[in-house]
Amino acid sequence: MTGLRPRFPSILHALVEHAERGSDGSHVTLIPEPGKEVPLRYDALVESAARCAAALAEYGVGHGDRVVFCLQTGPQFVTAFFGAQLLGAMPTAISLPVSFGGAAGFEGQLKDLVDYLRPAAVITTKAVIDGLPSLSGTHVVDADALYARAMASDAPAHPVRLPKGDDLSLIQCTSGSTGRPKGVMISHANLAANCEQFVGAVGWSSEDTTVSWAPLYHDMGLITGLLCPVFSGGSTVLMPPTRFLRAPAEWLRYISTYRGAFSAAPNFAYGYVTTRVRDEELDGVDLSSWRVALCGAEPIQPGTVRRFVDRFTRWGLPATAFTPAYGMAEASLVITSTRQDETLVYDTIDRQAAAADATATDAGPQDEDALRIVDCGRPVAGTEVRVVDGEGRPLGENRIGHVQFRSPSRTVGYFDLPQETAAAIDEPDWWKTGDIGYLRDGGLRITGRAKDLVIIRGANYFPSDFEQAAETVPGVRLGAVIAVGHRPQDSDSEELHLIVETELDSELHASLRQSITAAVSSRTGVRPDGIHLVPRKSIPKTTSGKLQRSKARELFVEQAAAPGV
């Protein structure tokens, strides 16, 4: 790794220094709903975070403690996040339940997380508090009441004490929606290094405004939407992800109104705005300020990119704005990125050569069966990437294998999981990403995943999340459910499909599908796109009895989706 010297040793150092600009300083602007704007200038944010820290200290939160955030994007989240960090505590953010009418699955998720992290406090909404049983050993804090204290100028304030680099800054949980949590520990030095890498790669500056809807409980939303702008000293405009899903044109209008230069989203979002936004919703919109339309968090589809750029260049979007990147929570966020003003590059490679020989061999551009793999860019400054075979031996360019990286932004490990941490490291300090890909001309291409994660709209889910939820339904055979992701041709994101063994008669299948859909949606927040009911002993297994997800996907999902079937 090459030497990297971040301009600030932590995000808090950056925030405090930028706050000294006072009335000339930048803002975090929260837009919880159209017509409602909550600006937090950096100097005011430091003061409110200090008062929030004092209030959290009264609940017993201190240095080294964990604090779980279950909040929508808003000023309550932002002030409490920095307030916790001022105490030396580590925030961990999770999503709010979709609806608290069916919160049984969420209760289990939260209890698992609390049992794992042993947080000093959980900060959430009154609706969640009212719907939850008491959590032993953990204070449950009303976010609105905490925010009121933070904004009261006469409330006591905690002294602003800046952290050391090896102090932990936050814990990012990677377990998807439910299932066993796995907390990625990110130090202040890790986070500062990654922000330095990111702002250098794409040219972020204090003059730039960021606009983001990506959820703050996701590493991409938190770092690109809030922490990188604070690190660079620029302003940021944040809207809740629920607003984006209901009215995606708002995202584009805010970029136009606030002259946003940076905004990040997963692949599905670019397809979503392309197909869902009507021309009449873009009256007066000017996207010429949008220099970096960052894309990551799920596989990038060239067709999605092409349709997005073709559609919105009519509203001033620069043709070079689309910026593919690759990263993961274990790297804080970014590992590779294309650079500002670079045009999109993707390879068209032979599918059979990739599968049989683990080699990226060029195919004809019109070959319909070829794989189209986007260049996710070169490693950011101070980061190294390599591709290795199954024995850990480095491979040359165009050889497909396991992707590993090392970087000053790399996690120190998983919280309280030393065995999992050790298993993820290839000595001396290479981190196993779990992804499959290859290098070409210095750029990284990702071809697949070593694990069977299901990626829905940029969020990673373990198959067991959905399988366990389905198994709670009477009529579903225990241990005989497989959840897989399937991306239909020309689709912008994966769909969730469940293959379920049952012994119920066919006339009961319709109601069984409805019950499975309800159980999975309630527990995970994801609605299945397909439920494939099959007879007992239909799901393929290995000789040792393990379910074969890839083979089941091929038999019951891909064949059913094939033309003429």
Coordinates of C-alpha atoms in Angstrom, one line a residue:
M1 CA 0.0 0.0 0.0
T2 CA 1.2 3.5 -0.8
G3 CA 1.3 6.2 1.9
L4 CA -1.9 8.2 2.3
R5 CA -2.2 11.3 4.5
P6 CA -5.8 12.3 5.0
R7 CA -6.3 16.1 5.4
F8 CA -8.2 15.4 8.7
P9 CA -7.6 12.6 11.2
S10 CA -11.4 12.1 11.6
I11 CA -14.8 13.3 10.3
L12 CA -15.2 15.1 13.7
H13 CA -12.0 17.0 13.1
A14 CA -13.3 18.0 9.7
L15 CA -16.7 19.1 11.1
V16 CA -15.2 21.2 13.8
E17 CA -12.8 22.9 11.5
H18 CA -15.4 23.6 8.9
A19 CA -17.7 24.9 11.6
E20 CA -15.3 27.8 12.2
R21 CA -16.5 29.4 9.0
G22 CA -19.6 30.3 10.9
S23 CA -22.3 32.0 8.8
D24 CA -20.2 31.4 5.7
G25 CA -20.1 27.7 6.3
S26 CA -21.8 24.8 4.6
H27 CA -25.1 23.1 5.5
V28 CA -26.6 19.8 5.9
T29 CA -30.1 20.4 4.6
L30 CA -32.8 17.8 5.4
I31 CA -36.0 17.6 3.3
P32 CA -38.3 15.1 5.1
E33 CA -41.2 16.0 2.7
P34 CA -41.8 18.5 -0.2
G35 CA -41.9 22.1 1.0
K36 CA -40.3 21.3 4.4
E37 CA -36.6 22.2 4.7
V38 CA -34.5 21.8 7.8
P39 CA -31.0 23.4 7.3
L40 CA -28.2 22.6 9.8
R41 CA -25.2 24.8 9.3
Y42 CA -22.0 23.1 10.4
D43 CA -21.4 25.4 13.4
A44 CA -25.0 24.9 14.6
L45 CA -24.6 21.2 14.0
V46 CA -21.5 21.0 16.3
E47 CA -23.5 22.8 19.0
S48 CA -26.6 20.7 18.7
A49 CA -24.5 17.5 18.6
A50 CA -22.7 18.6 21.8
R51 CA -26.1 19.1 23.6
C52 CA -27.3 15.7 22.2
A53 CA -24.1 14.1 23.6
A54 CA -24.9 15.6 27.0
A55 CA -28.4 14.1 26.9
L56 CA -27.1 10.7 25.8
A57 CA -24.6 10.8 28.6
E58 CA -27.5 11.1 31.0
Y59 CA -28.7 7.7 29.7
G60 CA -25.3 6.3 30.6
V61 CA -23.8 6.3 27.0
G62 CA -20.1 6.7 27.2
H63 CA -16.8 6.1 25.4
G64 CA -16.7 2.7 23.7
D65 CA -20.4 2.1 23.9
R66 CA -22.6 1.0 21.0
V67 CA -25.7 3.0 20.1
V68 CA -28.3 1.6 17.7
F69 CA -30.2 4.0 15.4
C70 CA -33.5 3.0 14.0
L71 CA -34.5 6.2 12.3
Q72 CA -35.6 7.7 9.0
T73 CA -33.3 10.2 7.3
G74 CA -33.8 13.5 9.2
P75 CA -32.3 16.0 11.6
Q76 CA -32.9 13.6 14.5
F77 CA -30.5 11.1 12.9
V78 CA -27.8 13.6 12.0
T79 CA -27.6 15.3 15.4
A80 CA -27.7 12.1 17.3
F81 CA -25.1 10.5 15.0
F82 CA -22.5 13.2 15.7
G83 CA -23.6 13.4 19.3
A84 CA -22.8 9.8 19.9
Q85 CA -19.5 10.1 18.2
L86 CA -18.6 13.1 20.4
L87 CA -19.0 10.8 23.4
G88 CA -16.7 8.2 21.8
A89 CA -19.6 5.9 21.2
M90 CA -20.2 3.9 18.0
P91 CA -23.4 4.4 16.0
T92 CA -25.0 1.4 14.2
A93 CA -27.9 2.3 12.0
I94 CA -30.7 -0.1 10.9
S95 CA -33.8 0.5 8.8
L96 CA -37.2 1.3 10.3
P97 CA -39.8 -1.5 9.9
V98 CA -41.9 -1.1 6.8
S99 CA -45.1 -0.9 8.8
F100 CA -45.5 -1.5 12.5
G101 CA -48.7 -3.3 12.0
G102 CA -46.7 -6.5 11.5
A103 CA -43.6 -5.9 13.6
A104 CA -43.1 -9.5 14.9
G105 CA -40.2 -10.1 12.5
F106 CA -38.7 -6.7 13.3
E107 CA -38.9 -7.4 17.0
G108 CA -36.8 -10.5 16.5
Q109 CA -34.3 -8.6 14.3
L110 CA -33.9 -5.9 16.8
K111 CA -33.5 -8.3 19.7
D112 CA -30.9 -10.3 17.8
L113 CA -29.0 -7.1 17.2
V114 CA -29.2 -5.9 20.8
D115 CA -28.1 -9.4 22.0
Y116 CA -25.1 -9.2 19.7
L117 CA -24.0 -5.6 20.1
R118 CA -25.1 -5.0 23.7
P119 CA -25.8 -1.3 23.0
A120 CA -26.1 1.3 25.7
A121 CA -29.0 2.8 23.9
V122 CA -31.4 2.4 21.0
I123 CA -32.6 5.6 19.5
T124 CA -35.9 5.4 17.5
T125 CA -39.3 6.8 17.0
K126 CA -42.2 6.8 19.4
A127 CA -44.2 4.5 17.1
V128 CA -41.4 1.9 17.3
I129 CA -41.1 2.4 21.1
D130 CA -44.8 1.9 21.5
G131 CA -44.8 -1.3 19.5
L132 CA -41.8 -2.9 21.1
P133 CA -41.5 -4.8 24.4
S134 CA -38.8 -3.6 26.8
L135 CA -35.2 -4.4 25.9
S136 CA -33.4 -5.5 29.0
G137 CA -30.1 -3.7 29.7
T138 CA -30.6 -1.1 27.0
H139 CA -32.1 2.4 27.2
V140 CA -34.7 3.1 24.4
V141 CA -34.6 6.8 23.6
D142 CA -37.3 8.8 21.9
A143 CA -35.5 10.5 18.9
D144 CA -37.9 13.5 18.9
A145 CA -37.4 14.2 22.6
L146 CA -33.6 13.8 22.1
Y147 CA -33.7 16.2 19.1
A148 CA -35.7 18.8 21.2
R149 CA -32.9 18.7 23.8
A150 CA -30.3 19.1 21.1
M151 CA -32.0 22.2 19.6
A152 CA -32.6 23.9 23.0
S153 CA -30.0 26.6 23.3
D154 CA -30.2 26.6 27.1
A155 CA -29.6 22.8 27.4
P156 CA -26.2 21.6 28.8
A157 CA -23.6 20.7 26.2
H158 CA -20.9 18.0 26.4
P159 CA -17.3 19.2 25.8
V160 CA -16.2 18.7 22.2
R161 CA -13.4 16.1 22.5
L162 CA -11.9 14.9 19.3
P163 CA -11.1 11.2 18.8
K164 CA -7.9 9.3 18.2
G165 CA -7.4 7.6 14.9
D166 CA -7.7 4.0 16.3
D167 CA -10.9 4.8 18.2
L168 CA -13.9 3.1 16.6
S169 CA -16.1 5.5 14.6
L170 CA -19.1 3.3 13.8
I171 CA -20.2 -0.3 13.3
Q172 CA -21.9 -1.1 10.0
C173 CA -24.0 -4.3 10.1
T174 CA -23.9 -6.4 7.0
S175 CA -26.5 -9.1 7.7
G176 CA -29.2 -7.6 5.4
S177 CA -32.6 -7.5 7.1
T178 CA -32.6 -10.4 9.7
G179 CA -30.5 -13.3 10.5
R180 CA -27.3 -13.3 12.5
P181 CA -25.8 -9.8 12.5
K182 CA -22.2 -9.2 11.5
G183 CA -20.9 -5.8 12.6
V184 CA -18.1 -4.3 10.6
M185 CA -15.9 -2.1 12.9
I186 CA -14.7 1.1 11.2
S187 CA -12.1 3.2 13.0
H188 CA -11.9 7.0 12.7
A189 CA -8.6 6.5 10.8
N190 CA -10.3 4.0 8.4
L191 CA -13.1 6.4 7.7
A192 CA -10.9 9.4 7.2
A193 CA -8.7 7.4 4.9
N194 CA -11.6 6.3 2.8
C195 CA -13.1 9.8 2.6
E196 CA -9.7 11.1 1.5
Q197 CA -9.5 8.4 -1.1
F198 CA -13.0 9.1 -2.4
V199 CA -12.8 12.9 -2.6
G200 CA -9.5 12.6 -4.4
A201 CA -10.8 10.1 -6.9
V202 CA -13.8 12.1 -8.0
G203 CA -12.8 15.6 -7.2
W204 CA -15.1 16.5 -4.3
S205 CA -14.5 20.0 -3.0
S206 CA -15.9 22.5 -0.4
E207 CA -17.6 24.3 -3.3
D208 CA -19.7 21.2 -4.3
T209 CA -23.1 20.3 -3.1
T210 CA -24.2 16.7 -2.7
V211 CA -27.8 15.5 -3.1
S212 CA -28.7 12.1 -1.7
W213 CA -31.8 9.9 -1.0
A214 CA -29.8 6.8 -0.3
P215 CA -30.6 5.5 3.2
L216 CA -28.3 6.5 6.1
Y217 CA -28.4 3.0 7.4
H218 CA -26.6 1.9 4.3
D219 CA -22.8 2.5 4.0
M220 CA -23.1 4.2 0.6
G221 CA -25.9 6.5 1.8
L222 CA -24.1 7.4 5.0
I223 CA -20.6 8.0 3.6
T224 CA -21.5 9.6 0.2
G225 CA -24.5 11.5 1.4
L226 CA -23.2 12.8 4.8
L227 CA -19.7 12.0 5.8
C228 CA -17.8 12.7 2.6
P229 CA -19.5 16.1 2.2
V230 CA -18.6 16.9 5.8
F231 CA -15.0 15.8 5.2
S232 CA -14.7 17.9 2.1
G233 CA -16.5 20.9 3.7
G234 CA -19.3 21.0 1.1
S235 CA -23.0 21.2 1.6
T236 CA -25.3 18.2 1.3
V237 CA -29.1 17.8 0.8
L238 CA -30.7 14.7 2.2
M239 CA -34.2 13.3 1.4
P240 CA -35.7 10.0 2.8
P241 CA -35.5 7.0 0.6
T242 CA -39.3 6.6 0.9
R243 CA -39.7 9.9 -0.9
F244 CA -37.5 8.7 -3.7
L245 CA -39.5 5.5 -4.2
R246 CA -42.8 7.4 -4.1
A247 CA -41.8 10.3 -6.3
P248 CA -38.4 9.7 -8.0
A249 CA -38.6 13.0 -9.9
E250 CA -38.0 14.8 -6.6
W251 CA -34.4 13.5 -6.6
L252 CA -33.8 15.2 -10.0
R253 CA -35.5 18.4 -9.0
Y254 CA -33.4 18.8 -5.9
I255 CA -30.2 18.2 -7.9
S256 CA -31.4 21.0 -10.2
T257 CA -32.6 23.4 -7.4
Y258 CA -29.5 23.0 -5.2
R259 CA -27.1 22.7 -8.2
G260 CA -26.0 19.3 -7.0
A261 CA -22.6 18.1 -8.2
F262 CA -22.6 14.7 -6.6
S263 CA -25.2 12.0 -6.0
A264 CA -24.9 8.3 -5.6
A265 CA -27.3 5.4 -6.1
P266 CA -27.4 1.7 -6.9
N267 CA -28.1 0.5 -10.5
F268 CA -31.8 0.0 -9.9
A269 CA -32.3 3.7 -9.1
Y270 CA -31.0 4.9 -12.4
G271 CA -33.4 2.5 -14.2
Y272 CA -36.2 3.5 -11.8
V273 CA -36.0 7.2 -12.6
T274 CA -35.6 6.5 -16.3
T275 CA -38.8 4.5 -16.5
R276 CA -40.9 6.2 -13.8
V277 CA -40.3 9.9 -14.2
R278 CA -42.6 11.6 -16.8
D279 CA -41.3 14.5 -19.0
E280 CA -43.9 16.9 -17.5
E281 CA -42.4 16.3 -14.1
L282 CA -39.1 17.8 -15.3
D283 CA -40.4 21.2 -16.3
G284 CA -37.6 23.6 -15.6
V285 CA -35.1 21.0 -14.4
D286 CA -31.5 21.5 -15.3
L287 CA -29.1 18.7 -14.5
S288 CA -25.9 20.3 -16.0
S289 CA -24.4 20.7 -12.5
W290 CA -24.4 16.9 -11.9
R291 CA -20.8 16.0 -12.5
V292 CA -20.6 12.6 -10.7
A293 CA -23.6 10.2 -10.8
L294 CA -21.9 7.5 -8.7
C295 CA -23.2 4.0 -9.1
G296 CA -22.4 1.0 -6.8
A297 CA -23.9 -1.3 -4.2
E298 CA -25.1 -3.9 -6.8
P299 CA -24.0 -5.1 -10.2
I300 CA -24.0 -2.3 -12.8
Q301 CA -25.9 -3.1 -16.1
P302 CA -24.7 -1.3 -19.2
G303 CA -28.2 -1.2 -20.6
T304 CA -29.4 0.7 -17.5
V305 CA -26.6 3.2 -17.9
R306 CA -27.3 3.7 -21.6
R307 CA -31.0 4.3 -21.1
F308 CA -30.4 6.7 -18.2
V309 CA -27.8 8.8 -20.0
D310 CA -29.8 8.9 -23.2
R311 CA -32.9 10.0 -21.4
F312 CA -31.5 12.8 -19.2
T313 CA -28.9 14.4 -21.4
R314 CA -32.0 16.2 -22.8
W315 CA -32.1 18.0 -19.4
G316 CA -28.4 18.8 -19.3
L317 CA -26.9 15.7 -17.7
P318 CA -23.3 15.6 -18.8
A319 CA -22.6 12.5 -20.9
T320 CA -19.6 11.6 -18.7
A321 CA -21.4 12.0 -15.4
F322 CA -22.1 8.3 -14.8
T323 CA -19.4 7.0 -12.5
P324 CA -19.2 3.3 -11.7
A325 CA -17.4 2.2 -8.5
Y326 CA -16.9 -0.9 -6.4
G327 CA -16.7 -1.1 -2.6
M328 CA -18.0 -2.8 0.5
A329 CA -18.6 -2.0 4.2
E330 CA -15.3 -3.8 5.1
A331 CA -13.4 -1.2 3.1
S332 CA -15.4 1.6 4.9
L333 CA -16.9 2.0 1.4
V334 CA -15.0 2.6 -1.8
I335 CA -12.3 0.3 -3.2
T336 CA -12.2 1.2 -6.8
S337 CA -13.7 4.1 -8.8
T338 CA -13.7 5.5 -12.3
R339 CA -12.5 9.1 -12.4
Q340 CA -14.3 12.3 -13.2
D341 CA -15.1 12.8 -16.8
E342 CA -14.2 9.3 -17.9
T343 CA -16.6 7.6 -20.2
L344 CA -18.3 4.3 -19.4
V345 CA -16.3 1.3 -20.3
Y346 CA -17.6 -2.3 -20.4
D347 CA -16.4 -5.5 -21.8
T348 CA -18.3 -8.0 -23.9
I349 CA -16.9 -11.4 -23.0
D350 CA -17.6 -15.0 -23.9
R351 CA -20.0 -16.6 -21.4
Q352 CA -18.6 -20.2 -22.0
A353 CA -15.0 -19.1 -21.6
A354 CA -15.9 -17.3 -18.4
A355 CA -17.7 -20.3 -17.0
A356 CA -15.4 -23.1 -18.2
D357 CA -12.0 -21.6 -18.3
A358 CA -12.4 -18.7 -15.8
T359 CA -11.1 -16.4 -18.5
A360 CA -12.4 -13.1 -19.8
T361 CA -12.3 -13.6 -23.5
D362 CA -13.7 -10.9 -25.8
A363 CA -16.8 -11.7 -27.8
G364 CA -18.5 -9.9 -30.6
P365 CA -20.4 -6.8 -29.6
Q366 CA -23.6 -8.2 -31.1
D367 CA -23.3 -11.6 -29.4
E368 CA -26.6 -11.8 -27.5
D369 CA -25.3 -14.6 -25.2
A370 CA -22.2 -12.7 -24.2
L371 CA -21.6 -11.2 -20.7
R372 CA -21.4 -7.5 -20.5
I373 CA -19.2 -6.5 -17.6
V374 CA -18.7 -2.9 -16.5
D375 CA -15.3 -1.5 -15.6
C376 CA -15.6 -0.4 -12.0
G377 CA -12.4 1.7 -12.2
R378 CA -8.9 1.6 -10.7
P379 CA -8.1 1.2 -7.0
V380 CA -8.4 4.5 -5.1
A381 CA -5.2 6.0 -3.7
G382 CA -3.5 3.8 -1.1
T383 CA -5.6 0.7 -2.0
E384 CA -4.4 -2.4 -3.7
V385 CA -6.6 -5.0 -5.4
R386 CA -5.7 -8.5 -6.6
V387 CA -7.5 -11.5 -8.0
V388 CA -6.5 -14.9 -6.8
D389 CA -7.4 -18.5 -7.5
G390 CA -8.9 -21.0 -5.1
E391 CA -5.5 -21.6 -3.5
G392 CA -4.8 -17.9 -3.0
R393 CA -2.3 -17.6 -5.8
P394 CA -2.4 -14.2 -7.7
L395 CA -3.8 -14.4 -11.2
G396 CA -2.9 -12.2 -14.2
E397 CA -5.2 -9.9 -16.1
N398 CA -8.3 -11.3 -17.7
R399 CA -8.2 -14.3 -15.4
I400 CA -11.4 -14.6 -13.3
G401 CA -11.0 -15.4 -9.6
H402 CA -11.6 -14.2 -6.1
V403 CA -11.2 -10.5 -5.5
Q404 CA -9.1 -9.3 -2.5
F405 CA -8.0 -5.9 -1.4
R406 CA -5.9 -4.1 1.2
S407 CA -6.2 -0.5 2.2
P408 CA -5.8 1.9 5.1
S409 CA -9.6 2.1 5.1
R410 CA -10.0 -1.6 5.7
T411 CA -12.0 -2.7 8.7
V412 CA -10.2 -3.8 11.8
G413 CA -12.6 -6.8 11.8
Y414 CA -16.1 -7.9 12.8
F415 CA -17.3 -6.9 16.3
D416 CA -17.0 -9.8 18.7
L417 CA -16.4 -12.3 15.9
P418 CA -12.7 -13.2 15.9
Q419 CA -13.1 -16.4 13.9
E420 CA -15.1 -14.7 11.2
T421 CA -12.5 -11.9 11.1
A422 CA -9.6 -14.4 10.8
A423 CA -11.4 -16.3 8.0
A424 CA -11.8 -13.2 6.0
I425 CA -8.1 -12.3 6.0
D426 CA -5.6 -13.8 3.6
E427 CA -2.2 -13.2 5.3
P428 CA -0.6 -10.8 5.7
D429 CA -3.4 -8.3 5.3
W430 CA -5.5 -9.0 2.2
W431 CA -9.2 -9.0 2.8
K432 CA -11.4 -11.5 1.0
T433 CA -14.3 -9.7 -0.6
G434 CA -16.3 -12.8 -1.4
D435 CA -16.8 -11.4 -5.0
I436 CA -15.6 -12.9 -8.3
G437 CA -14.0 -10.8 -11.0
Y438 CA -11.0 -9.9 -13.1
L439 CA -8.5 -7.1 -13.8
R440 CA -8.1 -5.5 -17.2
D441 CA -5.9 -2.4 -18.0
G442 CA -5.7 -1.7 -14.3
G443 CA -9.5 -1.6 -13.8
L444 CA -11.6 -4.1 -11.8
R445 CA -14.5 -6.0 -13.3
I446 CA -16.9 -7.9 -11.1
T447 CA -18.6 -10.9 -12.7
G448 CA -20.4 -12.5 -9.8
R449 CA -20.5 -13.3 -6.1
A450 CA -18.8 -16.2 -4.3
K451 CA -21.7 -16.2 -1.8
D452 CA -25.3 -16.4 -2.6
L453 CA -26.3 -13.0 -1.4
V454 CA -29.5 -11.7 -2.9
I455 CA -29.2 -8.0 -3.9
I456 CA -32.5 -6.1 -4.0
R457 CA -32.2 -2.4 -5.0
G458 CA -28.6 -2.2 -3.8
A459 CA -29.2 -3.9 -0.4
N460 CA -27.6 -7.2 0.4
Y461 CA -29.8 -10.0 2.0
F462 CA -28.8 -13.4 3.1
P463 CA -31.0 -16.1 1.6
S464 CA -31.6 -17.5 5.1
D465 CA -33.5 -14.2 5.9
F466 CA -36.2 -15.0 3.5
E467 CA -36.1 -18.8 4.0
Q468 CA -36.6 -18.6 7.7
A469 CA -39.5 -16.2 7.3
A470 CA -41.2 -18.6 4.8
E471 CA -40.7 -21.5 7.1
T472 CA -43.0 -19.9 9.7
V473 CA -46.0 -20.5 7.4
P474 CA -48.0 -23.7 8.0
G475 CA -47.8 -25.9 5.0
V476 CA -44.2 -25.1 4.2
R477 CA -41.7 -27.9 4.8
L478 CA -39.0 -27.0 7.2
G479 CA -35.6 -27.0 5.8
A480 CA -37.0 -27.1 2.3
V481 CA -37.0 -23.5 1.1
I482 CA -34.5 -21.8 -1.1
A483 CA -34.4 -18.0 -1.7
V484 CA -32.5 -16.8 -4.8
G485 CA -32.0 -13.6 -6.7
H486 CA -32.9 -13.5 -10.3
R487 CA -32.4 -10.6 -12.7
P488 CA -34.7 -10.9 -15.8
Q489 CA -33.2 -9.8 -19.1
D490 CA -33.0 -5.9 -19.4
S491 CA -34.1 -5.5 -15.7
D492 CA -32.4 -3.0 -13.5
S493 CA -32.2 -5.0 -10.4
E494 CA -32.6 -8.6 -9.1
E495 CA -35.9 -10.0 -8.1
L496 CA -36.5 -12.2 -5.1
H497 CA -37.8 -15.8 -5.8
L498 CA -38.5 -18.5 -3.3
I499 CA -38.6 -22.2 -4.1
V500 CA -40.8 -23.9 -1.5
E501 CA -41.6 -27.5 -1.0
T502 CA -45.1 -28.3 0.2
E503 CA -47.4 -31.3 0.6
L504 CA -50.6 -29.3 0.5
D505 CA -53.1 -30.0 -2.3
S506 CA -53.0 -27.7 -5.3
E507 CA -56.3 -26.0 -4.5
L508 CA -54.6 -24.5 -1.4
H509 CA -51.5 -23.2 -3.3
A510 CA -52.9 -19.8 -4.0
S511 CA -53.6 -19.1 -0.3
L512 CA -50.2 -20.6 0.6
R513 CA -48.5 -18.2 -1.7
Q514 CA -50.3 -15.3 -0.1
S515 CA -49.3 -16.4 3.4
I516 CA -45.7 -16.8 2.4
T517 CA -45.7 -13.3 0.7
A518 CA -47.2 -11.8 3.8
A519 CA -44.7 -13.5 6.2
V520 CA -41.6 -12.6 4.1
S521 CA -42.7 -9.0 3.5
S522 CA -43.5 -8.4 7.2
R523 CA -40.2 -9.8 8.4
T524 CA -37.8 -8.5 5.8
G525 CA -39.5 -5.6 4.1
V526 CA -39.0 -7.3 0.7
R527 CA -42.0 -8.6 -1.3
P528 CA -41.2 -11.8 -3.2
D529 CA -41.5 -11.5 -7.0
G530 CA -42.1 -15.2 -7.4
I531 CA -43.0 -18.2 -5.2
H532 CA -42.4 -21.5 -6.8
L533 CA -44.3 -24.3 -5.0
V534 CA -42.8 -27.7 -5.6
P535 CA -43.5 -31.3 -4.3
R536 CA -41.6 -32.9 -1.5
K537 CA -38.0 -33.8 -2.3
S538 CA -37.9 -31.6 -5.4
I539 CA -35.2 -29.2 -4.3
P540 CA -31.7 -30.5 -5.3
K541 CA -29.2 -31.2 -2.5
T542 CA -25.6 -32.2 -2.3
T543 CA -24.6 -35.6 -1.1
S544 CA -24.0 -34.1 2.3
G545 CA -27.6 -32.8 2.4
K546 CA -26.9 -29.1 1.6
L547 CA -29.5 -27.3 -0.5
Q548 CA -28.1 -26.4 -3.9
R549 CA -29.2 -22.8 -4.6
S550 CA -27.6 -22.3 -8.0
K551 CA -29.1 -25.5 -9.3
A552 CA -32.5 -24.8 -7.9
R553 CA -32.5 -21.4 -9.4
E554 CA -31.7 -22.9 -12.8
L555 CA -34.4 -25.6 -12.5
F556 CA -37.3 -23.6 -11.1
V557 CA -36.7 -19.9 -11.8
E558 CA -34.5 -19.5 -14.9
Q559 CA -36.2 -22.3 -16.9
A560 CA -39.6 -20.9 -16.0
A561 CA -38.5 -17.5 -17.2
A562 CA -37.1 -18.7 -20.4
P563 CA -38.9 -17.7 -23.6
G564 CA -41.5 -20.2 -24.8
V565 CA -41.7 -21.9 -21.4

